[in-house]
Coordinates of C-alpha atoms in Angstrom, one line a residue:
Chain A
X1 CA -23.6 -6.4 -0.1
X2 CA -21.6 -8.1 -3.0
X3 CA -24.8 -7.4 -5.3
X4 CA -24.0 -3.5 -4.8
X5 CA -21.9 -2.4 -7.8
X6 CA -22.1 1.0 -7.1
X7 CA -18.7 2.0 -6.6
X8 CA -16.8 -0.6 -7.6
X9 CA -14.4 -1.3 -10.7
X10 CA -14.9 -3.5 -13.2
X11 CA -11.6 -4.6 -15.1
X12 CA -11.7 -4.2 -18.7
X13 CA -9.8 -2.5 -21.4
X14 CA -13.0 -0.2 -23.6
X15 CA -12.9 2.9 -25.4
X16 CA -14.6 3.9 -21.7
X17 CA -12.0 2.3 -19.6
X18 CA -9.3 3.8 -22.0
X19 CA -10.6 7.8 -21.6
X20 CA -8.3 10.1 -19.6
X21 CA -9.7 9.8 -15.8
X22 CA -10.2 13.7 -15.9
X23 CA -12.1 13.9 -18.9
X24 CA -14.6 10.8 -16.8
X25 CA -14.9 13.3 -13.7
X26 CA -15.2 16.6 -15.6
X27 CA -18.2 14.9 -18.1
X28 CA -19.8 13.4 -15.0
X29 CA -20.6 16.6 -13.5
X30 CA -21.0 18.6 -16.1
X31 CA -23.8 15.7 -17.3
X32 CA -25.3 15.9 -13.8
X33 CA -25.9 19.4 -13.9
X34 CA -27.3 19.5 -17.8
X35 CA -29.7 16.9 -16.2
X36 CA -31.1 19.3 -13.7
X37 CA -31.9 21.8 -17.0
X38 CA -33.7 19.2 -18.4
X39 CA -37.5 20.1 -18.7
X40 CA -38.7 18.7 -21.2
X41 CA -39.0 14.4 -22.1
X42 CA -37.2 15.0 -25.5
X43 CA -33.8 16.5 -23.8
X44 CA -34.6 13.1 -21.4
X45 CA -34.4 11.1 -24.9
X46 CA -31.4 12.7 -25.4
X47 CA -29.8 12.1 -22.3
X48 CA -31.0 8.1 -21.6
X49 CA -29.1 7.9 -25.1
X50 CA -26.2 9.6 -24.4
X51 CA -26.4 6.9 -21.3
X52 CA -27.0 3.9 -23.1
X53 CA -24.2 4.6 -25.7
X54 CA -21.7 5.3 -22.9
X55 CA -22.6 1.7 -21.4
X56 CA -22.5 0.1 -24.8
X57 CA -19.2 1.6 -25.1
X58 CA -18.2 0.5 -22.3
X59 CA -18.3 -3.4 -23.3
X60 CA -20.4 -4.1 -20.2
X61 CA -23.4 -6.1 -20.8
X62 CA -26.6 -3.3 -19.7
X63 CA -28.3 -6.6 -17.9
X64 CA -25.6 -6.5 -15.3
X65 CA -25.9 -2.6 -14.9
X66 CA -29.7 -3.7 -14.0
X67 CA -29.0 -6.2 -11.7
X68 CA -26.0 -4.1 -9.9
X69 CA -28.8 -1.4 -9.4
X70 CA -31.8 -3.3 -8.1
X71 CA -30.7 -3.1 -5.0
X72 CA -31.2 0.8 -5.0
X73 CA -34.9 0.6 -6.7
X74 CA -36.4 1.1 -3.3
X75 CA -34.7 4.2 -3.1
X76 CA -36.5 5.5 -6.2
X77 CA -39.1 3.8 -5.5
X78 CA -39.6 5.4 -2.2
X79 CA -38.6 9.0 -3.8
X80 CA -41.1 8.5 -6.7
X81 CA -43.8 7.8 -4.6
X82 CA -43.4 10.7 -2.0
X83 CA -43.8 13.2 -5.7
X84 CA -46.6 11.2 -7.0
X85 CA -48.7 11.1 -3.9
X86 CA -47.6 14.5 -2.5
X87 CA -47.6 17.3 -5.8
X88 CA -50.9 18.9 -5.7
X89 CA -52.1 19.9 -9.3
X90 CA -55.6 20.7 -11.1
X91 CA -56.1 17.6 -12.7
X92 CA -56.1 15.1 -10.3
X93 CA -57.1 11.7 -10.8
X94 CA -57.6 9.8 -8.0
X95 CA -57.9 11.8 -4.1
X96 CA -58.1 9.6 -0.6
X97 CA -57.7 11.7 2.3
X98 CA -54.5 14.0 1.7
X99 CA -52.6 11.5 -0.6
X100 CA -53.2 11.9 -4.5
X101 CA -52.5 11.8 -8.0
X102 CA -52.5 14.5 -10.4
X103 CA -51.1 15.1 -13.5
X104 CA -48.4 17.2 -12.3
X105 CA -47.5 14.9 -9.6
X106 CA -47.0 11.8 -12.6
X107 CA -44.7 14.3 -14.5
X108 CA -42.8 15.6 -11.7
X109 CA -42.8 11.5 -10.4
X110 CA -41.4 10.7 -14.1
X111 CA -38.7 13.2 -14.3
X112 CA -37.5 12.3 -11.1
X113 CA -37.3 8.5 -11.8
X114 CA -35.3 9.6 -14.9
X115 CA -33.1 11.7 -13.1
X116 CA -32.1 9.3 -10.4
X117 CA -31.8 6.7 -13.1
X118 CA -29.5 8.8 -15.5
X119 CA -27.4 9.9 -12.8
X120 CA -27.1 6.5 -10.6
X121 CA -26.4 4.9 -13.9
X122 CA -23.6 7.7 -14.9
X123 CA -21.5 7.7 -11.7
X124 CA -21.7 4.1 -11.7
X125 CA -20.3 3.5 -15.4
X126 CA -17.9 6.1 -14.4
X127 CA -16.5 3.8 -11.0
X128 CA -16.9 0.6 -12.9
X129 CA -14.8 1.9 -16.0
X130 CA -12.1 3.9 -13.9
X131 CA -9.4 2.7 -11.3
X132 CA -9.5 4.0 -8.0
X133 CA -6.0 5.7 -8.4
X134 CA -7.1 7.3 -11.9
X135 CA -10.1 8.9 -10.2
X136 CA -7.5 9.5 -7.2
X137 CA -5.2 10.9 -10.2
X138 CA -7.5 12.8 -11.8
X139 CA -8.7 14.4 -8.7
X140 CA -5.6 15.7 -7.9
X141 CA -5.3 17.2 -11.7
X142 CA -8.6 19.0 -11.1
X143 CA -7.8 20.6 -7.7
X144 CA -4.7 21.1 -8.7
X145 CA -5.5 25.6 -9.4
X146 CA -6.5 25.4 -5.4
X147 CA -2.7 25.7 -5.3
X148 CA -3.4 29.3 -5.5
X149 CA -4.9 29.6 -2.2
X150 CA -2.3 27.5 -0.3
X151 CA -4.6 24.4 -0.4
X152 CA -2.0 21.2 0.3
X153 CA -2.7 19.5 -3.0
X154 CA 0.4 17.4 -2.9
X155 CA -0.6 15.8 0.9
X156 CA -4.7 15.6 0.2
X157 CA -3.2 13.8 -2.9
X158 CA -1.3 11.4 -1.4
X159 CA -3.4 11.0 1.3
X160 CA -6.3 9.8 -0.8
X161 CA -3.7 7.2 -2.5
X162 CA -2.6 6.0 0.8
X163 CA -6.4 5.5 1.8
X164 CA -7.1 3.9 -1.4
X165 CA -4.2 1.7 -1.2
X166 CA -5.3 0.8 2.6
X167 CA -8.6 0.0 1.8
X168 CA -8.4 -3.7 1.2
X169 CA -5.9 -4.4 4.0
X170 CA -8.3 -2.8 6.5
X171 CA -10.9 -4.9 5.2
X172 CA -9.1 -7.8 5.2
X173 CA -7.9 -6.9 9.1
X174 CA -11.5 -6.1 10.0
X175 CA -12.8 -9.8 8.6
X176 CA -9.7 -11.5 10.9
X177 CA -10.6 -9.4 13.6
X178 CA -14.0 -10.4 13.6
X179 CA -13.3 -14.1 13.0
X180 CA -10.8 -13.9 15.8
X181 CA -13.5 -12.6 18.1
X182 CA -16.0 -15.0 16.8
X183 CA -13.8 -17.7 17.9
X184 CA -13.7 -16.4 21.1
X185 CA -17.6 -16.2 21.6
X186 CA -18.7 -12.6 20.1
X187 CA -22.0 -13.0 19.0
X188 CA -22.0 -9.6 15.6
X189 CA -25.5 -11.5 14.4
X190 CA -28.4 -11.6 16.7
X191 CA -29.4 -9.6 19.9
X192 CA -31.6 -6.5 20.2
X193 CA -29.8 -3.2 18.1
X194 CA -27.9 -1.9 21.8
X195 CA -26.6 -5.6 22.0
X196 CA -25.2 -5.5 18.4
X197 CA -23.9 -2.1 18.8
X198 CA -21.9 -3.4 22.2
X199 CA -21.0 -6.4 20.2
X200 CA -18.9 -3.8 17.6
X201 CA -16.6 -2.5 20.4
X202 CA -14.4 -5.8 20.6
X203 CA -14.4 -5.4 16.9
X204 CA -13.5 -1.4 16.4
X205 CA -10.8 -0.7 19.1
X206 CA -8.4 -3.0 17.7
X207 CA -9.1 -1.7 14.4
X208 CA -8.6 1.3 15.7
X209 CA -4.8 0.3 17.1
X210 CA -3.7 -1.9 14.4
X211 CA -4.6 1.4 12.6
X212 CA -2.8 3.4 14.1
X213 CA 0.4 0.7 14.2
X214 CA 0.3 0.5 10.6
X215 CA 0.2 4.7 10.5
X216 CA 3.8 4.5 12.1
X217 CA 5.5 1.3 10.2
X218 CA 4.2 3.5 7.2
X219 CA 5.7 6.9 8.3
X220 CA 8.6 5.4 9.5
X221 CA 9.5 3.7 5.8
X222 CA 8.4 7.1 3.9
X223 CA 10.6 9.0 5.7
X224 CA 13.4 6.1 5.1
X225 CA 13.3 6.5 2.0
X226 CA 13.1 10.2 1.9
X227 CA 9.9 11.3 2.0
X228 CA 9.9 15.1 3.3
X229 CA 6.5 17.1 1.8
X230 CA 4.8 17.4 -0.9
X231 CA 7.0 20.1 -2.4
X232 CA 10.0 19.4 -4.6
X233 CA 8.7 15.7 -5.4
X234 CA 8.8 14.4 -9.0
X235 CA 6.0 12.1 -10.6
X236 CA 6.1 8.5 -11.9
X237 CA 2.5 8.4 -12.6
X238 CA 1.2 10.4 -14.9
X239 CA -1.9 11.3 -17.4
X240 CA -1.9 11.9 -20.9
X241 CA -4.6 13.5 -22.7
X242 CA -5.5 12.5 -25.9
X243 CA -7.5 12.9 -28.9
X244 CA -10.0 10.6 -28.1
X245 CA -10.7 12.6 -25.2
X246 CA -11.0 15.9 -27.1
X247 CA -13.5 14.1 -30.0
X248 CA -15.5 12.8 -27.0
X249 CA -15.1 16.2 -25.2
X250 CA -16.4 17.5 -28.4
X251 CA -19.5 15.3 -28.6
X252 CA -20.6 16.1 -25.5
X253 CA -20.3 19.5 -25.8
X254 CA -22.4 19.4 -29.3
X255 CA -25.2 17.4 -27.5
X256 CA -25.6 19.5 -24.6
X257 CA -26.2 22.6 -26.8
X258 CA -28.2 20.8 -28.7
X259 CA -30.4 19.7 -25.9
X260 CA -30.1 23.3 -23.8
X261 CA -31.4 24.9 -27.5
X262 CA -34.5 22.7 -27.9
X263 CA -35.3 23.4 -24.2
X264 CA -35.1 26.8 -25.1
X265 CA -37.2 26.0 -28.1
X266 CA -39.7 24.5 -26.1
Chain B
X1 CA 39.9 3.2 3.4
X2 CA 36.7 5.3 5.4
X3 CA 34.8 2.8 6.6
X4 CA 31.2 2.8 5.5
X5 CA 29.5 3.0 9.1
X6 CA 31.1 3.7 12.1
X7 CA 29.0 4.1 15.7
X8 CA 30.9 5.6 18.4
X9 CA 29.3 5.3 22.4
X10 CA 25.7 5.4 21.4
X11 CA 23.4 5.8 24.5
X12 CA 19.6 5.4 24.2
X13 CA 17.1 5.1 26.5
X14 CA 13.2 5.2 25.0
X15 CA 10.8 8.1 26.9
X16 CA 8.9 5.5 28.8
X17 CA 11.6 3.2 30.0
X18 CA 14.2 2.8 32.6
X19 CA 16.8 0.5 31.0
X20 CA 18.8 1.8 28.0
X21 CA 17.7 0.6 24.9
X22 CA 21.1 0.8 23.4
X23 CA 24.4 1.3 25.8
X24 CA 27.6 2.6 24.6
X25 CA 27.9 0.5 21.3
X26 CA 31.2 1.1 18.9
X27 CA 31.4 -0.8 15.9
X28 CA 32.9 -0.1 12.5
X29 CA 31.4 -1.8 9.4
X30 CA 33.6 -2.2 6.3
X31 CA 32.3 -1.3 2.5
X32 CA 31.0 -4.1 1.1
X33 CA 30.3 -6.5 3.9
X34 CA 27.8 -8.8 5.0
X35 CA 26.9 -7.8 8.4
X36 CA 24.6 -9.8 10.6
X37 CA 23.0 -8.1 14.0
X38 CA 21.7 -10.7 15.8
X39 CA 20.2 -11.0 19.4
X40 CA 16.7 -11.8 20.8
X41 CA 13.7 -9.4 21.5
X42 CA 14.1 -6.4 23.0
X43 CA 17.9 -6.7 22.7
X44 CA 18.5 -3.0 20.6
X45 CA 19.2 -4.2 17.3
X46 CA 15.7 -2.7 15.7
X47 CA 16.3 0.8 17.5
X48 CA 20.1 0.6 16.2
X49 CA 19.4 0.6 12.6
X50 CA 16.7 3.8 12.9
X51 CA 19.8 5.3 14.4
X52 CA 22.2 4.2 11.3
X53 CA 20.1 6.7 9.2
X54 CA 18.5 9.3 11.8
X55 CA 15.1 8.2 12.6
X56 CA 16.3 8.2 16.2
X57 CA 18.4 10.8 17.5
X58 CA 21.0 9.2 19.6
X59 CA 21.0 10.9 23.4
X60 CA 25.0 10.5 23.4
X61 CA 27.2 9.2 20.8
X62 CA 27.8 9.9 17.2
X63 CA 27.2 8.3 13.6
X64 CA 29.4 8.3 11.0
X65 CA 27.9 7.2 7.8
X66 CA 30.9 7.1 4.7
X67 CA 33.0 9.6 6.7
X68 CA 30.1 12.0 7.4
X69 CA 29.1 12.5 10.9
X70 CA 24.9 12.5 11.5
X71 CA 24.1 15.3 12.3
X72 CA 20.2 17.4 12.0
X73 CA 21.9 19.1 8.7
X74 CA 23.3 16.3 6.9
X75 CA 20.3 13.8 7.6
X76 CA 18.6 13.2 4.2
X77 CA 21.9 13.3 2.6
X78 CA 22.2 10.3 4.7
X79 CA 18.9 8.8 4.1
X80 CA 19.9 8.7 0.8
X81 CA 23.3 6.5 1.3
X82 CA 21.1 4.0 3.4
X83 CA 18.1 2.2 2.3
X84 CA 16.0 0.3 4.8
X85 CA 13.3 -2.6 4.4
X86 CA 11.3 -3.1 7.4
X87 CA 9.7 -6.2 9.1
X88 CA 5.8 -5.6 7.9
X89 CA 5.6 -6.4 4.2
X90 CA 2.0 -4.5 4.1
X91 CA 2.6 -1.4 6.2
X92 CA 5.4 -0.4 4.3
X93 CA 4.0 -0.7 0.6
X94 CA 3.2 3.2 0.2
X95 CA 2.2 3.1 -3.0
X96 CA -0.9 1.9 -5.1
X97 CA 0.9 -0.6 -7.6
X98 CA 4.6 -2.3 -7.6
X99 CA 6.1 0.6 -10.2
X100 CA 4.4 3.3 -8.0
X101 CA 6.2 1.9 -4.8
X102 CA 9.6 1.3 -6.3
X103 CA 9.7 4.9 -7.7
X104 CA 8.2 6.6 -4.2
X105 CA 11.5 7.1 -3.1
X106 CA 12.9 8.3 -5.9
X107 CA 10.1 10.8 -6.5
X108 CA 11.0 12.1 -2.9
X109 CA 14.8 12.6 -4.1
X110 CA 13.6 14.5 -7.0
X111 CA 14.7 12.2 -9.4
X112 CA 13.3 13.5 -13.5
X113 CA 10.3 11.1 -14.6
X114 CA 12.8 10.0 -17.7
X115 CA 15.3 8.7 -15.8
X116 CA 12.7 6.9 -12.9
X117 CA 11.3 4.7 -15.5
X118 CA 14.3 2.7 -16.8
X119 CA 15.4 2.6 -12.7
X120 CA 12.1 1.4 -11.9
X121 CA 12.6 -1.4 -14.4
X122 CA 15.9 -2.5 -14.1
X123 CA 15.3 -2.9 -10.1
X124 CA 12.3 -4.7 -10.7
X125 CA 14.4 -7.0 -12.7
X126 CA 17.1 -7.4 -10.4
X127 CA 14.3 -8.5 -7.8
X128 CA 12.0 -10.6 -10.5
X129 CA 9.1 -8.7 -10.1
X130 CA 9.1 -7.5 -13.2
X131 CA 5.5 -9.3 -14.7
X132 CA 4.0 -7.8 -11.5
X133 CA 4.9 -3.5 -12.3
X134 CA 1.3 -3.1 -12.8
X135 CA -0.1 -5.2 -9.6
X136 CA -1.7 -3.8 -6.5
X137 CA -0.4 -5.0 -3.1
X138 CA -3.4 -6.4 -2.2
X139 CA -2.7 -8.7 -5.2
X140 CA 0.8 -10.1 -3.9
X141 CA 2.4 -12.8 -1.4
X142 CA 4.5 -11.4 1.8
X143 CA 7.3 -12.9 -0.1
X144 CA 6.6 -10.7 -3.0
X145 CA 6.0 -7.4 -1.0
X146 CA 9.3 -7.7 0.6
X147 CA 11.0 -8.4 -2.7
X148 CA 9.7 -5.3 -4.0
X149 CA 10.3 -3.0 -1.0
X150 CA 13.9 -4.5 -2.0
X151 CA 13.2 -2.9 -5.4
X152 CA 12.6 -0.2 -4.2
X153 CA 15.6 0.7 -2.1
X154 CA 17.8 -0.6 -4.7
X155 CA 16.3 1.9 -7.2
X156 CA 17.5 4.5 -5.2
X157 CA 20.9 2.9 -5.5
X158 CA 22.4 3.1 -1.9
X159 CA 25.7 2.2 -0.5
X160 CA 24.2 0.1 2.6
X161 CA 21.3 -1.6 2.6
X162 CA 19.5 -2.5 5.9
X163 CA 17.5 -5.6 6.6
X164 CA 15.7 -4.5 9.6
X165 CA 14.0 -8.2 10.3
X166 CA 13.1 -8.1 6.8
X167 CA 11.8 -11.5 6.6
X168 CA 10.9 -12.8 10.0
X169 CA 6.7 -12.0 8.8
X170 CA 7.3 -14.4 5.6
X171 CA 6.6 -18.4 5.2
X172 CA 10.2 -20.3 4.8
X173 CA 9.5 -20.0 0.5
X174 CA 9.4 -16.2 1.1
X175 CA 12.4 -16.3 3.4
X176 CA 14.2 -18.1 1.1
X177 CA 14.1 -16.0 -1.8
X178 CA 14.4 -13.0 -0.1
X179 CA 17.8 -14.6 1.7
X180 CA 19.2 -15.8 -2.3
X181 CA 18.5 -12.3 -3.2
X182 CA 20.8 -10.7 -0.7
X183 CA 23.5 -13.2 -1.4
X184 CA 23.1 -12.3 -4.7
X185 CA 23.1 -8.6 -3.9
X186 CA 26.2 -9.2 -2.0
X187 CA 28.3 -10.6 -5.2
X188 CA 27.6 -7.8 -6.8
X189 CA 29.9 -5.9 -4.2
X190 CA 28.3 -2.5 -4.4
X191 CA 26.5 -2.8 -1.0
X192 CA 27.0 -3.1 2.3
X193 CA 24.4 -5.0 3.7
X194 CA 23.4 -5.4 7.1
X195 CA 20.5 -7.4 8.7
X196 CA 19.0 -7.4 11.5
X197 CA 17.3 -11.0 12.6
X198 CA 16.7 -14.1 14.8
X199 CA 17.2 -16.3 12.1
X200 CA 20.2 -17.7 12.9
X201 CA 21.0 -19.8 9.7
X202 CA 20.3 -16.6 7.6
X203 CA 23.3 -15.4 10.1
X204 CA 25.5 -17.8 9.4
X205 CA 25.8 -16.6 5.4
X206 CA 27.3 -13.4 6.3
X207 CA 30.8 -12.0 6.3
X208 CA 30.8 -11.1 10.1
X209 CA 28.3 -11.3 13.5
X210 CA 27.3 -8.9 15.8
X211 CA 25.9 -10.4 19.2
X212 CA 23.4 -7.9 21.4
X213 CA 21.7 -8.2 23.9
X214 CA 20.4 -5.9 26.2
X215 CA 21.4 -2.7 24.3
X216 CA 25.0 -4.1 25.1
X217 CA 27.0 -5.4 22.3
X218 CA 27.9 -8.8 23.6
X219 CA 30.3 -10.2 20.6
X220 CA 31.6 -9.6 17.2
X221 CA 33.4 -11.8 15.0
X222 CA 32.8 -14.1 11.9
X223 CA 30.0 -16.8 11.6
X224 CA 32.7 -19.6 13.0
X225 CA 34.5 -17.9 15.9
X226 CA 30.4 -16.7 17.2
X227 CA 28.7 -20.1 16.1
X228 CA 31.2 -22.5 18.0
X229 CA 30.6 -20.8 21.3
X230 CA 26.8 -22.2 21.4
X231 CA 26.6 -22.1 25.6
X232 CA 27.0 -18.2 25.2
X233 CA 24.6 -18.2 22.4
X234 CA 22.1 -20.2 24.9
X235 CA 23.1 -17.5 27.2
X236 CA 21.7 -14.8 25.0
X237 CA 18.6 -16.4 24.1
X238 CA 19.5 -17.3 20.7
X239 CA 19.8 -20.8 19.2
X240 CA 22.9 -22.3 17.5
X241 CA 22.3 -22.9 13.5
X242 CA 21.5 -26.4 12.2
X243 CA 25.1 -27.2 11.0
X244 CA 26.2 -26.8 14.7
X245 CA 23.5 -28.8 16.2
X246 CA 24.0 -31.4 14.0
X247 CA 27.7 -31.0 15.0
X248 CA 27.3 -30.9 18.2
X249 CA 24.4 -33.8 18.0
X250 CA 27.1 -36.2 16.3
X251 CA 29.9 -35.2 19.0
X252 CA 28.0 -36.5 21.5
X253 CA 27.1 -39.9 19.7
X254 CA 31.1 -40.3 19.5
X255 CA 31.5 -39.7 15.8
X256 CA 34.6 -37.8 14.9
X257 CA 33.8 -35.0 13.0
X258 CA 35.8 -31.8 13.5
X259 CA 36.1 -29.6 16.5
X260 CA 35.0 -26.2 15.5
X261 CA 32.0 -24.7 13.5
X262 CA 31.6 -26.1 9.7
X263 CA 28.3 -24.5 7.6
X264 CA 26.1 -27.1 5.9
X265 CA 28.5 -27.6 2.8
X266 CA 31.6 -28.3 5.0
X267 CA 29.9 -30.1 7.6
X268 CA 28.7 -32.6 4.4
X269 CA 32.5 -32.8 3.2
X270 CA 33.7 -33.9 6.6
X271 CA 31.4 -36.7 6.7
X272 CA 32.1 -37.5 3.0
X273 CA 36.3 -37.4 4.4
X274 CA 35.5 -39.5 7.6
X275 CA 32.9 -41.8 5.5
X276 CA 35.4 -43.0 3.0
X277 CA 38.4 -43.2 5.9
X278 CA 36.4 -45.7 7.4

């Protein structure tokens, strides 16, 4: 598990890790969709070098990138395989029974590598580069027009901080807990899959109540100290844009014409 | 002058129970003391400070709080005259770093960003936290957590503070400087502090202490006319501080020290007196 970086933040203080946590979310998507209008290998070009400059921005080193990703390659591995073996084309290759390869199927197999790769390595620059609470920050900025229709921004913000802010001391619980129980005999390791999934009871009910205990120490001191609803609150926290964003707003924008014009071109 | 809390007849009994959790209790607390509520488990202090600032609705009995009686209207009025810190150092850090947590409750109260930032700095001062603002809980010692819940009810600047067992969860360094920080909160005179505890030597440093025990207010009086009576502190399930002991300890090895309750610095001095009498 600790090889996984996927998800995970990496301290540092880059021109990636400096960008406004909005401008991080809105370019992800928006580069995830230009992906999927990608045809052609030249707007691929483009893209893997938009990706490489945002990691080398980033100050961290590409060869960790690599190694925090291997454990994923038999995902794309798997994916790859099921389009090379499973397109039927004209020009095939090599036939054995109903698997084969043809031309199409190594195109589509290509473009479907790069894709997972471009977008497994955006999302992850963007977790490694950006604190949980800006992502939690920025989130709240961009849902913030569902106002309109009565959504409860304020609470589904703070409830995502409070989760955020939780999630070390649950883990933390769940490692005593199981330690605890370990002491006491629980066997979490071996044992056929029904025995391991009886093992997990001992470990998830008092999860589940120290859970719950926590939810009403933690009510009880918001409401101490005044917490009401989300309406009428002031902010501490918050974002500033700023003209680094807008230049790198800017770029992006230039290079995804660019590459939607040369697939038009093409 | 209005005294800062007064609690007239208070009857409680919790949903599931059959005994009262708290039984007609009075008391009257003065601006700007010390208060310790002491008493062992289950004895009705922990459900009488939610009461001081409404979390509990008392079944009979009223609250005054500054002159102004509790009531469903004038409740988060109140919340703001009273700050609490609670037992669990983690389960009541609501926010994601130190500075988010100390400004929480001011963001609740409305309080303009400009004038949360210098607060959030000058009670992060007051605690020494300040090389920590930027820190995620996860990252700090109980000690530490406590110190800036502390923060964070003094950035809200209330007139009473409540200790509600505030460092019974915390090693004895923890303890410690949470206990130096509330006598040096106290010299400052704008609070009235009161906590709640079974730490009897952090009893003994306040101005006046409240005996329970079940839901029954037993005694009140100062640190010397409670500590001397140790039988009726055996009674109660409590233990007698360390000076006493001591005291008591060198009493009955026939050494003449004096006859009623001394804290630690006294109780040096009248060995020093009967040391050099020899």
């Amino acid at each position: 598990m600790n090889k996984l970086i996927f998800g995970r933040y990496y301290p540092g203080d880059s021109f990636v890790h400096r960008l406004d946590p909005r401008l991080k979310l809105i370019l992800n998507i928006l580069f995830i969709v230009l992906i999927f209008f990608a045809q052609h290998w030249p707007s691929y070009v483009i893209l893997g070098a938009v990706v490489v400059v945002s990691v080398w921005a980033s100050g961290i080193s590409l060869g960790f990138f690599l190694r925090g990703l291997r454990p994923m390659l038999w995902l794309i591995l798997f994916t790859v395989g099921l389009q090379l073996f499973f397109t039927s084309g004209q020009h095939v290759y090599w036939q054995w029974g109903w698997l084969s390869i043809s031309r199409e199927g190594l195109i589509n197999a290509g473009y479907i590598a790069a894709r997972f790769l471009l977008i497994i390595f955006m999302s992850t620059l963007l977790t490694l580069t950006t604190q949980p609470l800006e992502i939690a920050d920025g989130l709240e900025y961009l849902i913030s027009p569902l106002r309109v229709i009565k959504f409860p921004v304020n609470e589904v913000a703070l409830m995502l901080s409070i989760a955020l802010r939780f999630v070390p001391k649950l883990m933390d619980e769940t490692t005593k807990i199981m330690n605890a129980q370990r002491a006491r005999g629980v066997d979490f390791n071996n044992g056929s899959l029904l025995k391991r999934a009886k093992a997990l009871l001992p470990l998830l009910i008092p999860l589940m109540m120290s859970s719950i205990d926590i939810a009403s120490d933690l009510t009880t001191a918001m409401i101490s100290r005044g917490y009401r609803d989300g309406e009428g609150r002031t902010r501490y926290r918050i974002l500033k844009w700023q003209s680094r964003d807008s230049w790198v707003l800017a770029a992006f924008a230039v290079i995804s014409t660019g590459m939607l014009v040369l697939e038009r071109m093409m | 002058m209005v005294p800062i809390i007064q609690v007239k007849d208070l009857t409680y009994t919790y949903q599931n129970s059959k005994v009262p959790a708290l039984q007609n209790i009075s008391l009257t607390i003065e601006p700007g003391q010390w208060v310790a509520i002491v008493g062992h488990n289950g004895s009705g202090k922990s459900t009488l400070a939610q009461m001081l600032n409404g979390l509990i609705a008392p079944q009979s009995g009223e609250v005054y709080i500054d002159g102004e009686l509790l009531t469903e209207e004038s409740v988060w009025a109140i919340r703001r005259k009273i700050g609490i810190v609670f037992q669990s150092p983690d389960n009541q850090f609501v926010g994601a770093t130190v500075a988010d947590d100390v400004a929480f409750g001011m963001e609740n109260n409305g309080v303009p960003r400009a004038e949360m930032i210098p607060r959030v700095q000058a009670a992060l001062e007051q605690v020494g936290m300040t090389a920590y603002a930027t820190h995620e809980p996860a990252r700090l010692s109980g000690g530490q957590k406590q110190r800036v819940a502390l923060a964070g009810v003094l950035a809200q600047r209330p007139q009473v503070i409540i200790l509600d067992e505030a460092t019974s969860m915390l090693d004895p360094q923890g303890r410690h400087d949470v206990v130096s920080l509330m006598t040096d909160l106290r010299k400052t005179g704008q609070f009235t502090i009161i906590s709640i505890t079974h730490d009897i030597d952090e009893a003994a440093l306040a101005d006046q202490v409240i005996l329970m025990d079940n839901g029954q207010l037993v005694t009140a009086g100062t640190p010397a006319e409670i500590f001397v009576q140790g039988d009726m502190l055996q009674q109660h399930g409590l233990t007698v501080p360390l000076s006493e002991k001591v005291r008591q300890g060198l009493l009955q090895a026939d050494v003449n020290v004096a006859d009623h309750y001394l804290d630690e610095e006294q109780l040096v001095k009248n060995l020093w007196t009967l040391h050099s009498n020899k």
